[in-house]
């Protein structure tokens, strides 16, 4: 089932990942031609097949929105790893794979005899990726959390929101969908390249906690170098004013405006139609605008509040002022043509009409990724056992009956 | 502490490098992370700045060097493991040298306004003629094409257009962004992945390509839990502050504790664990003890004021008051021993002092000649057993590798001096 001309074809991944960050790390491989095999089981269903947004009234492990989005183009084999035969079939899949991935906490893989040392015995040049929240060693290695906990633990919450309010973090499961899977795919790509050149596999230990801390970048360096702790500044910025989102016409509509230079400030004044109040000395320089920021924000809000957010954006952009609508998901999916045309795919699905999924984020001039539907639970069990592992058809039937392929 | 000369020699020989490529890096701001990641993995990354220095050097935070002059930590952290040369691209001579470099390189990274390099006649089409295997990666706020390609932007603008602030913050306040700018970084790390994939394709097919990375799309990706809602439920995910939607009710996920806040994922095992912990230490109501955990996960269409929902709220209230006198550390220790999905809302200070990060040697002190002192860096965000990631060299000063790089192009010492005098390098 490999697609020969895509850049990542001829790579096979045995994917023990579950929930979000693990599976998302291998999605890009599947869409760019690799054969990614989800090793899962009906006896302990991956929770992401069930939770979150899903069509109402259908009891099925195949229709949840996030599941379908993060597992495009993959295959699914169901194996009960707590049976000897199931485990041995999983090892057979590993034997013909280049990469084994998981994002369990602690030593779950080790309990199946699938830790790196044992994987090497199955396939000496195997590349193994582990993504436990806290890493594979250290005093907190057994702590298991998910996206919500990582946002808080890795400090994103502490710098997001308002100083007089709780550190609420992001409404999205930010690290699950950005840094952590990205960093994991990067490591895998590099390790595959290295193995191709040297014949050596390796173990990649990606602590999701550390990987998310790295997104705080210089907020941490400022503390380590200058002893200064960042606060929760809302949307304010140290070197831009005005810098906020401003209420527009309609329910919960906002436009962001960010002015960094004197030229942009003059442009903003022109864009707003040379309003008298903006010429007051208290807004004449950056330092004065920063000192009177609350009043400045109020003045701009008064101007934006009876206008359409997109009109505000287009008018200000045409005057050379950085401005953008605070788009909601509905805008992104329907209104924002720059997305919907190229990045949202209406994927046919056998159990429901269709399911909207993201395309690949990156466009390349020479390659078009092939984004296919996420697999139904166990959809490719027969292909993987029969075609890939050469198990006889009658034997497969026996395995079904004995519950090994549950 | 490691001195920079020694660090050069720590750089592994080509054969042992993860990524044996030569990369020209013209990117600015957070897009510098793309080249930094390539450098971490052993690629030779050549940072090209204009002779006056990169704009990114003006980006805070700053710290004073040994002469008391402020130097950018932002520059330092995203430009380690790079060599630095200076080159004026808007002169013919500068462009000739640039094209020679392109001819010897595998990829270029840049974040100019769409069309800028074309206007200098060194856009992708021109470069591809000189080096057909070249990967040209662009990182821009809205991508190189489409109605917003010409928009000017900042992190707040791109994040807003990507949909992230809309779902973040308190219900009764305006949408809010993560205060440390993320859009450029997320796009930069995606650009890294795409560049490596394209380099692999280039090796296999002998054709390079243009890789077009949009920050807006990179941001939209971080919302994958929200984007299925309009289609599947006809509703938008909105800001809920310290709460998250659980079926028909808002379940609290941020709780105040004695010395700060913690964030909890209110799933069955965690709720059960909290009820057990409370029952060990305090008198709790029978109704809470007998709470039917199996029924906590309410269906979206069930009654938000019904019996199960109000029972859930009662448990939540009890946890709220129980946690208010516990410290972050006490709660985290219980989470560790009982497997609860709750984590402290750590501050930067908590993170710096984390015993876990200490035990895993996350922090690295690197001597920066430009600062005249050690700067504590964040360590690699992953451990690779065969090819560990390291900081081989600190961020370069303007043109610090001019001689080495230009010499490799056959430009002699006197010529380099002449170019310097004319302000080309």
mmCIF file of C-alpha atoms in Angstrom, chain B residues 14-368:
data_model
loop_
_atom_site.group_PDB
_atom_site.id
_atom_site.type_symbol
_atom_site.label_atom_id
_atom_site.label_comp_id
_atom_site.label_asym_id
_atom_site.label_seq_id
_atom_site.Cartn_x
_atom_site.Cartn_y
_atom_site.Cartn_z
ATOM 1 C CA UNK B 14 30.233 14.602 8.891
ATOM 2 C CA UNK B 15 29.755 10.854 8.820
ATOM 3 C CA UNK B 16 28.252 10.855 12.310
ATOM 4 C CA UNK B 17 25.943 13.802 11.796
ATOM 5 C CA UNK B 18 22.241 13.228 11.816
ATOM 6 C CA UNK B 19 21.666 15.583 8.924
ATOM 7 C CA UNK B 20 24.702 16.107 6.652
ATOM 8 C CA UNK B 21 23.396 19.173 4.824
ATOM 9 C CA UNK B 22 24.515 22.735 4.204
ATOM 10 C CA UNK B 23 21.761 25.248 4.857
ATOM 11 C CA UNK B 24 21.641 29.004 4.137
ATOM 12 C CA UNK B 25 19.529 30.731 6.760
ATOM 13 C CA UNK B 26 18.078 34.171 5.939
ATOM 14 C CA UNK B 27 15.082 33.855 8.269
ATOM 15 C CA UNK B 28 14.176 36.425 10.916
ATOM 16 C CA UNK B 29 12.500 36.382 14.333
ATOM 17 C CA UNK B 30 11.059 33.119 15.592
ATOM 18 C CA UNK B 31 11.578 31.542 12.171
ATOM 19 C CA UNK B 32 15.212 31.246 13.227
ATOM 20 C CA UNK B 33 14.155 28.144 15.144
ATOM 21 C CA UNK B 34 14.007 26.193 11.869
ATOM 22 C CA UNK B 35 17.748 26.623 11.222
ATOM 23 C CA UNK B 36 18.513 26.123 14.902
ATOM 24 C CA UNK B 37 16.803 22.707 14.843
ATOM 25 C CA UNK B 38 18.718 21.751 11.700
ATOM 26 C CA UNK B 39 21.943 22.877 13.396
ATOM 27 C CA UNK B 40 21.105 20.880 16.530
ATOM 28 C CA UNK B 41 20.967 17.833 14.296
ATOM 29 C CA UNK B 42 24.382 18.472 12.823
ATOM 30 C CA UNK B 43 23.616 20.358 9.606
ATOM 31 C CA UNK B 44 26.059 23.138 8.696
ATOM 32 C CA UNK B 45 23.827 26.185 8.996
ATOM 33 C CA UNK B 46 25.163 29.478 7.656
ATOM 34 C CA UNK B 47 23.272 32.484 9.002
ATOM 35 C CA UNK B 48 23.336 35.347 6.496
ATOM 36 C CA UNK B 49 22.828 38.819 7.972
ATOM 37 C CA UNK B 50 23.019 42.248 6.376
ATOM 38 C CA UNK B 51 26.313 43.977 7.333
ATOM 39 C CA UNK B 52 24.504 46.045 9.990
ATOM 40 C CA UNK B 53 23.183 42.906 11.700
ATOM 41 C CA UNK B 54 19.885 41.039 11.665
ATOM 42 C CA UNK B 55 16.626 42.667 12.802
ATOM 43 C CA UNK B 56 16.276 39.797 15.252
ATOM 44 C CA UNK B 57 19.170 41.236 17.280
ATOM 45 C CA UNK B 58 16.794 44.063 18.216
ATOM 46 C CA UNK B 59 14.244 41.705 19.711
ATOM 47 C CA UNK B 60 14.060 41.427 23.503
ATOM 48 C CA UNK B 61 14.571 40.234 26.133
ATOM 49 C CA UNK B 62 18.071 41.627 26.482
ATOM 50 C CA UNK B 63 20.829 41.069 28.962
ATOM 51 C CA UNK B 64 23.930 43.168 29.443
ATOM 52 C CA UNK B 65 27.246 41.882 28.129
ATOM 53 C CA UNK B 66 30.497 42.283 30.036
ATOM 54 C CA UNK B 67 30.774 45.881 28.714
ATOM 55 C CA UNK B 68 27.302 46.739 29.989
ATOM 56 C CA UNK B 69 25.739 46.817 26.517
ATOM 57 C CA UNK B 70 22.343 45.133 26.055
ATOM 58 C CA UNK B 71 22.440 42.020 23.841
ATOM 59 C CA UNK B 72 19.445 40.055 22.613
ATOM 60 C CA UNK B 73 18.739 36.769 24.349
ATOM 61 C CA UNK B 74 16.182 36.097 21.634
ATOM 62 C CA UNK B 75 18.948 36.138 19.035
ATOM 63 C CA UNK B 76 21.211 34.028 21.221
ATOM 64 C CA UNK B 77 18.696 31.290 21.880
ATOM 65 C CA UNK B 78 17.525 30.685 18.310
ATOM 66 C CA UNK B 79 20.888 31.053 16.579
ATOM 67 C CA UNK B 80 23.173 28.670 18.429
ATOM 68 C CA UNK B 81 24.755 25.989 16.262
ATOM 69 C CA UNK B 82 24.964 28.366 13.303
ATOM 70 C CA UNK B 83 27.872 30.027 11.556
ATOM 71 C CA UNK B 84 27.424 33.702 10.727
ATOM 72 C CA UNK B 85 28.329 35.701 7.632
ATOM 73 C CA UNK B 86 27.323 39.185 6.554
ATOM 74 C CA UNK B 87 26.208 39.965 3.020
ATOM 75 C CA UNK B 88 24.297 42.811 1.377
ATOM 76 C CA UNK B 89 21.756 41.186 -0.923
ATOM 77 C CA UNK B 90 20.549 44.328 -2.634
ATOM 78 C CA UNK B 91 23.795 44.835 -4.513
ATOM 79 C CA UNK B 92 24.921 42.922 -7.627
ATOM 80 C CA UNK B 93 28.171 41.891 -6.002
ATOM 81 C CA UNK B 94 26.382 40.636 -2.900
ATOM 82 C CA UNK B 95 23.974 38.628 -5.027
ATOM 83 C CA UNK B 96 26.813 37.055 -7.028
ATOM 84 C CA UNK B 97 28.351 35.785 -3.810
ATOM 85 C CA UNK B 98 24.948 34.609 -2.594
ATOM 86 C CA UNK B 99 24.415 32.621 -5.801
ATOM 87 C CA UNK B 100 27.813 30.961 -5.346
ATOM 88 C CA UNK B 101 26.713 29.903 -1.881
ATOM 89 C CA UNK B 102 23.379 28.638 -3.219
ATOM 90 C CA UNK B 103 25.262 26.512 -5.708
ATOM 91 C CA UNK B 104 27.077 24.758 -2.841
ATOM 92 C CA UNK B 105 24.077 24.395 -0.510
ATOM 93 C CA UNK B 106 21.195 21.992 -0.049
ATOM 94 C CA UNK B 107 18.504 24.380 1.225
ATOM 95 C CA UNK B 108 17.758 28.015 1.926
ATOM 96 C CA UNK B 109 15.429 29.234 4.663
ATOM 97 C CA UNK B 110 13.858 32.689 4.475
ATOM 98 C CA UNK B 111 10.972 34.728 5.830
ATOM 99 C CA UNK B 112 10.844 37.778 3.547
ATOM 100 C CA UNK B 113 7.543 39.272 2.366
ATOM 101 C CA UNK B 114 6.271 37.173 -0.566
ATOM 102 C CA UNK B 115 7.800 38.550 -3.769
ATOM 103 C CA UNK B 116 10.771 40.297 -2.174
ATOM 104 C CA UNK B 117 13.423 37.828 -3.337
ATOM 105 C CA UNK B 118 11.826 37.789 -6.809
ATOM 106 C CA UNK B 119 12.162 41.560 -6.919
ATOM 107 C CA UNK B 120 15.914 41.111 -6.361
ATOM 108 C CA UNK B 121 15.885 38.427 -9.059
ATOM 109 C CA UNK B 122 16.958 35.738 -6.587
ATOM 110 C CA UNK B 123 13.567 34.059 -6.087
ATOM 111 C CA UNK B 124 12.969 30.304 -6.261
ATOM 112 C CA UNK B 125 12.848 30.145 -10.078
ATOM 113 C CA UNK B 126 16.251 31.778 -10.419
ATOM 114 C CA UNK B 127 17.830 29.718 -7.649
ATOM 115 C CA UNK B 128 16.443 26.467 -9.053
ATOM 116 C CA UNK B 129 18.229 27.169 -12.352
ATOM 117 C CA UNK B 130 21.543 27.449 -10.530
ATOM 118 C CA UNK B 131 20.933 24.498 -8.236
ATOM 119 C CA UNK B 132 18.102 22.219 -9.432
ATOM 120 C CA UNK B 133 18.250 20.135 -6.237
ATOM 121 C CA UNK B 134 17.804 23.134 -3.944
ATOM 122 C CA UNK B 135 15.046 23.142 -1.333
ATOM 123 C CA UNK B 136 13.771 26.691 -0.822
ATOM 124 C CA UNK B 137 11.715 27.064 2.352
ATOM 125 C CA UNK B 138 9.636 30.223 2.869
ATOM 126 C CA UNK B 139 8.010 31.042 6.195
ATOM 127 C CA UNK B 140 5.444 33.844 6.038
ATOM 128 C CA UNK B 141 2.385 34.926 8.065
ATOM 129 C CA UNK B 142 -0.195 33.823 5.484
ATOM 130 C CA UNK B 143 1.751 31.826 2.890
ATOM 131 C CA UNK B 144 3.089 32.999 -0.481
ATOM 132 C CA UNK B 145 -0.254 33.094 -2.292
ATOM 133 C CA UNK B 146 -3.902 33.875 -1.560
ATOM 134 C CA UNK B 147 -5.795 37.010 -0.524
ATOM 135 C CA UNK B 148 -3.771 37.646 2.637
ATOM 136 C CA UNK B 149 -0.287 37.032 1.196
ATOM 137 C CA UNK B 150 0.444 40.774 1.095
ATOM 138 C CA UNK B 151 -0.851 41.525 4.610
ATOM 139 C CA UNK B 152 1.555 42.847 7.195
ATOM 140 C CA UNK B 153 1.411 40.982 10.439
ATOM 141 C CA UNK B 154 2.646 40.329 13.948
ATOM 142 C CA UNK B 155 2.185 37.370 16.270
ATOM 143 C CA UNK B 156 -1.096 38.764 17.623
ATOM 144 C CA UNK B 157 -2.500 39.235 14.118
ATOM 145 C CA UNK B 158 -1.465 35.842 12.758
ATOM 146 C CA UNK B 159 -2.575 34.010 15.898
ATOM 147 C CA UNK B 160 -5.962 35.755 15.729
ATOM 148 C CA UNK B 161 -6.435 34.886 12.071
ATOM 149 C CA UNK B 162 -5.402 31.308 12.874
ATOM 150 C CA UNK B 163 -8.213 31.037 15.427
ATOM 151 C CA UNK B 164 -6.258 30.476 18.619
ATOM 152 C CA UNK B 165 -7.143 33.491 20.818
ATOM 153 C CA UNK B 166 -10.845 33.098 20.073
ATOM 154 C CA UNK B 167 -10.946 29.921 22.157
ATOM 155 C CA UNK B 168 -8.492 31.129 24.809
ATOM 156 C CA UNK B 169 -9.100 33.227 27.909
ATOM 157 C CA UNK B 170 -11.992 34.066 30.182
ATOM 158 C CA UNK B 171 -15.610 34.106 29.123
ATOM 159 C CA UNK B 172 -16.073 37.688 30.324
ATOM 160 C CA UNK B 173 -12.869 39.048 28.775
ATOM 161 C CA UNK B 174 -11.598 39.559 25.225
ATOM 162 C CA UNK B 175 -9.851 36.673 23.483
ATOM 163 C CA UNK B 176 -6.231 36.334 24.547
ATOM 164 C CA UNK B 177 -3.001 35.004 23.072
ATOM 165 C CA UNK B 178 -0.110 33.135 24.710
ATOM 166 C CA UNK B 179 2.042 36.099 25.723
ATOM 167 C CA UNK B 180 5.300 34.617 24.461
ATOM 168 C CA UNK B 181 4.822 34.746 20.654
ATOM 169 C CA UNK B 182 4.140 31.284 19.273
ATOM 170 C CA UNK B 183 3.057 31.629 15.635
ATOM 171 C CA UNK B 184 6.551 32.042 14.200
ATOM 172 C CA UNK B 185 7.940 29.217 16.332
ATOM 173 C CA UNK B 186 5.220 26.738 15.430
ATOM 174 C CA UNK B 187 5.607 27.603 11.744
ATOM 175 C CA UNK B 188 9.398 27.334 12.106
ATOM 176 C CA UNK B 189 9.273 23.871 13.578
ATOM 177 C CA UNK B 190 6.841 22.723 10.886
ATOM 178 C CA UNK B 191 9.152 24.237 8.300
ATOM 179 C CA UNK B 192 11.942 22.119 9.735
ATOM 180 C CA UNK B 193 9.949 18.911 9.207
ATOM 181 C CA UNK B 194 8.957 19.932 5.701
ATOM 182 C CA UNK B 195 12.510 20.927 4.804
ATOM 183 C CA UNK B 196 13.925 17.588 5.912
ATOM 184 C CA UNK B 197 11.204 15.705 4.003
ATOM 185 C CA UNK B 198 11.902 17.817 0.920
ATOM 186 C CA UNK B 199 15.656 17.244 1.258
ATOM 187 C CA UNK B 200 15.012 13.510 1.331
ATOM 188 C CA UNK B 201 12.844 13.833 -1.766
ATOM 189 C CA UNK B 202 15.543 15.930 -3.413
ATOM 190 C CA UNK B 203 18.185 13.249 -2.766
ATOM 191 C CA UNK B 204 15.922 10.532 -4.165
ATOM 192 C CA UNK B 205 14.488 12.358 -7.181
ATOM 193 C CA UNK B 206 17.282 14.870 -7.897
ATOM 194 C CA UNK B 207 14.739 17.687 -7.880
ATOM 195 C CA UNK B 208 14.426 20.418 -5.343
ATOM 196 C CA UNK B 209 11.331 22.446 -4.651
ATOM 197 C CA UNK B 210 9.738 25.439 -2.987
ATOM 198 C CA UNK B 211 8.320 24.709 0.477
ATOM 199 C CA UNK B 212 5.681 27.272 1.418
ATOM 200 C CA UNK B 213 4.932 27.460 5.148
ATOM 201 C CA UNK B 214 2.095 29.636 6.497
ATOM 202 C CA UNK B 215 1.982 30.672 10.147
ATOM 203 C CA UNK B 216 -1.793 31.014 9.993
ATOM 204 C CA UNK B 217 -2.183 27.377 8.979
ATOM 205 C CA UNK B 218 0.380 26.270 11.562
ATOM 206 C CA UNK B 219 -1.701 28.053 14.220
ATOM 207 C CA UNK B 220 -4.967 26.582 12.964
ATOM 208 C CA UNK B 221 -3.478 23.146 13.443
ATOM 209 C CA UNK B 222 -3.162 23.736 17.143
ATOM 210 C CA UNK B 223 -6.977 23.836 17.374
ATOM 211 C CA UNK B 224 -7.710 20.357 16.162
ATOM 212 C CA UNK B 225 -9.890 19.610 19.175
ATOM 213 C CA UNK B 226 -12.095 22.574 18.217
ATOM 214 C CA UNK B 227 -12.334 22.382 14.446
ATOM 215 C CA UNK B 228 -14.649 19.325 14.243
ATOM 216 C CA UNK B 229 -17.350 21.070 16.318
ATOM 217 C CA UNK B 230 -19.094 23.287 13.737
ATOM 218 C CA UNK B 231 -19.638 20.390 11.369
ATOM 219 C CA UNK B 232 -20.549 17.745 13.919
ATOM 220 C CA UNK B 233 -22.478 19.786 16.474
ATOM 221 C CA UNK B 234 -23.319 23.006 14.689
ATOM 222 C CA UNK B 235 -21.607 24.953 17.462
ATOM 223 C CA UNK B 236 -18.364 26.798 17.902
ATOM 224 C CA UNK B 237 -15.977 26.170 20.760
ATOM 225 C CA UNK B 238 -15.888 29.382 22.792
ATOM 226 C CA UNK B 239 -13.783 30.725 25.640
ATOM 227 C CA UNK B 240 -14.575 29.117 28.961
ATOM 228 C CA UNK B 241 -11.721 30.336 31.175
ATOM 229 C CA UNK B 242 -11.153 28.040 34.130
ATOM 230 C CA UNK B 243 -13.774 25.625 32.764
ATOM 231 C CA UNK B 244 -14.050 23.160 29.904
ATOM 232 C CA UNK B 245 -17.157 21.802 28.277
ATOM 233 C CA UNK B 246 -18.141 18.343 29.541
ATOM 234 C CA UNK B 247 -21.347 17.309 27.826
ATOM 235 C CA UNK B 248 -24.003 19.819 28.881
ATOM 236 C CA UNK B 249 -22.019 21.355 31.746
ATOM 237 C CA UNK B 250 -18.885 23.399 32.280
ATOM 238 C CA UNK B 251 -16.426 21.411 34.339
ATOM 239 C CA UNK B 252 -13.772 23.338 36.248
ATOM 240 C CA UNK B 253 -10.238 22.514 35.188
ATOM 241 C CA UNK B 254 -8.278 25.276 36.963
ATOM 242 C CA UNK B 255 -8.447 25.182 40.766
ATOM 243 C CA UNK B 256 -6.889 27.623 43.210
ATOM 244 C CA UNK B 257 -4.623 26.007 45.783
ATOM 245 C CA UNK B 258 -2.670 27.333 48.761
ATOM 246 C CA UNK B 259 0.279 28.661 46.757
ATOM 247 C CA UNK B 260 -1.053 29.016 43.216
ATOM 248 C CA UNK B 261 -3.194 27.000 40.845
ATOM 249 C CA UNK B 262 -3.473 23.477 39.510
ATOM 250 C CA UNK B 263 -5.099 22.202 36.334
ATOM 251 C CA UNK B 264 -7.103 18.993 36.339
ATOM 252 C CA UNK B 265 -8.610 16.812 33.659
ATOM 253 C CA UNK B 266 -11.933 15.782 35.209
ATOM 254 C CA UNK B 267 -11.997 12.220 33.926
ATOM 255 C CA UNK B 268 -13.396 9.269 35.849
ATOM 256 C CA UNK B 269 -10.203 7.864 37.379
ATOM 257 C CA UNK B 270 -9.051 11.301 38.526
ATOM 258 C CA UNK B 271 -12.401 12.218 40.120
ATOM 259 C CA UNK B 272 -12.437 8.842 41.839
ATOM 260 C CA UNK B 273 -8.899 9.401 43.073
ATOM 261 C CA UNK B 274 -9.830 12.772 44.537
ATOM 262 C CA UNK B 275 -12.838 11.353 46.352
ATOM 263 C CA UNK B 276 -10.576 8.677 47.833
ATOM 264 C CA UNK B 277 -7.957 11.244 48.880
ATOM 265 C CA UNK B 278 -10.610 13.449 50.526
ATOM 266 C CA UNK B 279 -12.113 10.488 52.345
ATOM 267 C CA UNK B 280 -8.693 9.648 53.819
ATOM 268 C CA UNK B 281 -8.270 13.114 55.328
ATOM 269 C CA UNK B 282 -11.647 14.746 55.967
ATOM 270 C CA UNK B 283 -15.282 13.986 56.661
ATOM 271 C CA UNK B 284 -17.162 14.030 53.386
ATOM 272 C CA UNK B 285 -20.824 13.739 52.578
ATOM 273 C CA UNK B 286 -22.283 10.320 51.817
ATOM 274 C CA UNK B 287 -23.621 11.628 48.533
ATOM 275 C CA UNK B 288 -20.098 12.478 47.360
ATOM 276 C CA UNK B 289 -18.680 9.156 48.566
ATOM 277 C CA UNK B 290 -21.396 7.357 46.665
ATOM 278 C CA UNK B 291 -21.032 9.427 43.460
ATOM 279 C CA UNK B 292 -21.494 7.160 40.486
ATOM 280 C CA UNK B 293 -18.251 7.733 38.584
ATOM 281 C CA UNK B 294 -19.506 5.731 35.604
ATOM 282 C CA UNK B 295 -22.177 8.346 35.031
ATOM 283 C CA UNK B 296 -19.939 11.394 35.286
ATOM 284 C CA UNK B 297 -19.376 11.642 31.540
ATOM 285 C CA UNK B 298 -22.686 13.219 30.645
ATOM 286 C CA UNK B 299 -24.138 13.069 27.151
ATOM 287 C CA UNK B 300 -24.297 16.460 25.401
ATOM 288 C CA UNK B 301 -28.100 16.333 25.254
ATOM 289 C CA UNK B 302 -28.627 15.455 28.922
ATOM 290 C CA UNK B 303 -30.144 17.978 31.337
ATOM 291 C CA UNK B 304 -27.564 20.496 32.616
ATOM 292 C CA UNK B 305 -29.647 20.901 35.791
ATOM 293 C CA UNK B 306 -30.490 17.228 36.149
ATOM 294 C CA UNK B 307 -29.571 14.949 39.037
ATOM 295 C CA UNK B 308 -26.299 13.671 37.620
ATOM 296 C CA UNK B 309 -25.089 17.122 36.630
ATOM 297 C CA UNK B 310 -25.836 18.562 40.064
ATOM 298 C CA UNK B 311 -24.116 15.612 41.753
ATOM 299 C CA UNK B 312 -21.070 16.256 39.602
ATOM 300 C CA UNK B 313 -21.101 19.923 40.594
ATOM 301 C CA UNK B 314 -21.252 18.917 44.252
ATOM 302 C CA UNK B 315 -18.154 16.732 43.904
ATOM 303 C CA UNK B 316 -16.420 19.539 42.056
ATOM 304 C CA UNK B 317 -17.203 22.029 44.859
ATOM 305 C CA UNK B 318 -15.840 19.607 47.460
ATOM 306 C CA UNK B 319 -12.613 19.161 45.499
ATOM 307 C CA UNK B 320 -12.375 22.940 45.126
ATOM 308 C CA UNK B 321 -12.445 23.572 48.849
ATOM 309 C CA UNK B 322 -10.201 20.557 49.601
ATOM 310 C CA UNK B 323 -7.505 21.785 47.176
ATOM 311 C CA UNK B 324 -7.606 25.370 48.409
ATOM 312 C CA UNK B 325 -5.474 24.473 51.446
ATOM 313 C CA UNK B 326 -3.051 22.104 49.680
ATOM 314 C CA UNK B 327 0.176 23.263 48.049
ATOM 315 C CA UNK B 328 1.054 22.655 44.403
ATOM 316 C CA UNK B 329 3.748 20.212 45.493
ATOM 317 C CA UNK B 330 1.391 18.225 47.758
ATOM 318 C CA UNK B 331 -1.099 17.916 44.938
ATOM 319 C CA UNK B 332 1.535 16.930 42.414
ATOM 320 C CA UNK B 333 2.973 14.274 44.736
ATOM 321 C CA UNK B 334 -0.486 12.760 45.149
ATOM 322 C CA UNK B 335 -0.945 12.880 41.380
ATOM 323 C CA UNK B 336 2.309 10.964 40.987
ATOM 324 C CA UNK B 337 1.497 8.267 43.518
ATOM 325 C CA UNK B 338 -2.176 7.839 42.647
ATOM 326 C CA UNK B 339 -1.995 8.435 38.889
ATOM 327 C CA UNK B 340 -4.258 11.492 38.874
ATOM 328 C CA UNK B 341 -4.517 13.777 35.844
ATOM 329 C CA UNK B 342 -3.729 16.980 37.680
ATOM 330 C CA UNK B 343 -0.699 19.232 37.276
ATOM 331 C CA UNK B 344 0.445 22.436 38.949
ATOM 332 C CA UNK B 345 0.217 25.607 36.860
ATOM 333 C CA UNK B 346 3.981 25.997 37.038
ATOM 334 C CA UNK B 347 5.647 29.375 36.803
ATOM 335 C CA UNK B 348 8.903 29.858 34.945
ATOM 336 C CA UNK B 349 10.617 29.738 38.337
ATOM 337 C CA UNK B 350 8.987 26.377 39.200
ATOM 338 C CA UNK B 351 10.144 24.994 35.874
ATOM 339 C CA UNK B 352 13.712 26.214 36.354
ATOM 340 C CA UNK B 353 13.743 24.444 39.723
ATOM 341 C CA UNK B 354 12.065 21.229 38.566
ATOM 342 C CA UNK B 355 13.879 18.195 40.002
ATOM 343 C CA UNK B 356 12.794 16.204 36.935
ATOM 344 C CA UNK B 357 14.468 18.607 34.505
ATOM 345 C CA UNK B 358 17.514 18.699 36.785
ATOM 346 C CA UNK B 359 17.737 14.903 36.840
ATOM 347 C CA UNK B 360 17.501 14.773 33.042
ATOM 348 C CA UNK B 361 20.182 17.504 32.644
ATOM 349 C CA UNK B 362 17.818 19.757 30.709
ATOM 350 C CA UNK B 363 19.692 23.020 31.315
ATOM 351 C CA UNK B 364 22.956 23.814 29.568
ATOM 352 C CA UNK B 365 25.325 26.692 30.307
ATOM 353 C CA UNK B 366 26.971 27.984 27.161
ATOM 354 C CA UNK B 367 29.714 30.612 27.039
ATOM 355 C CA UNK B 368 28.831 33.367 24.548
#
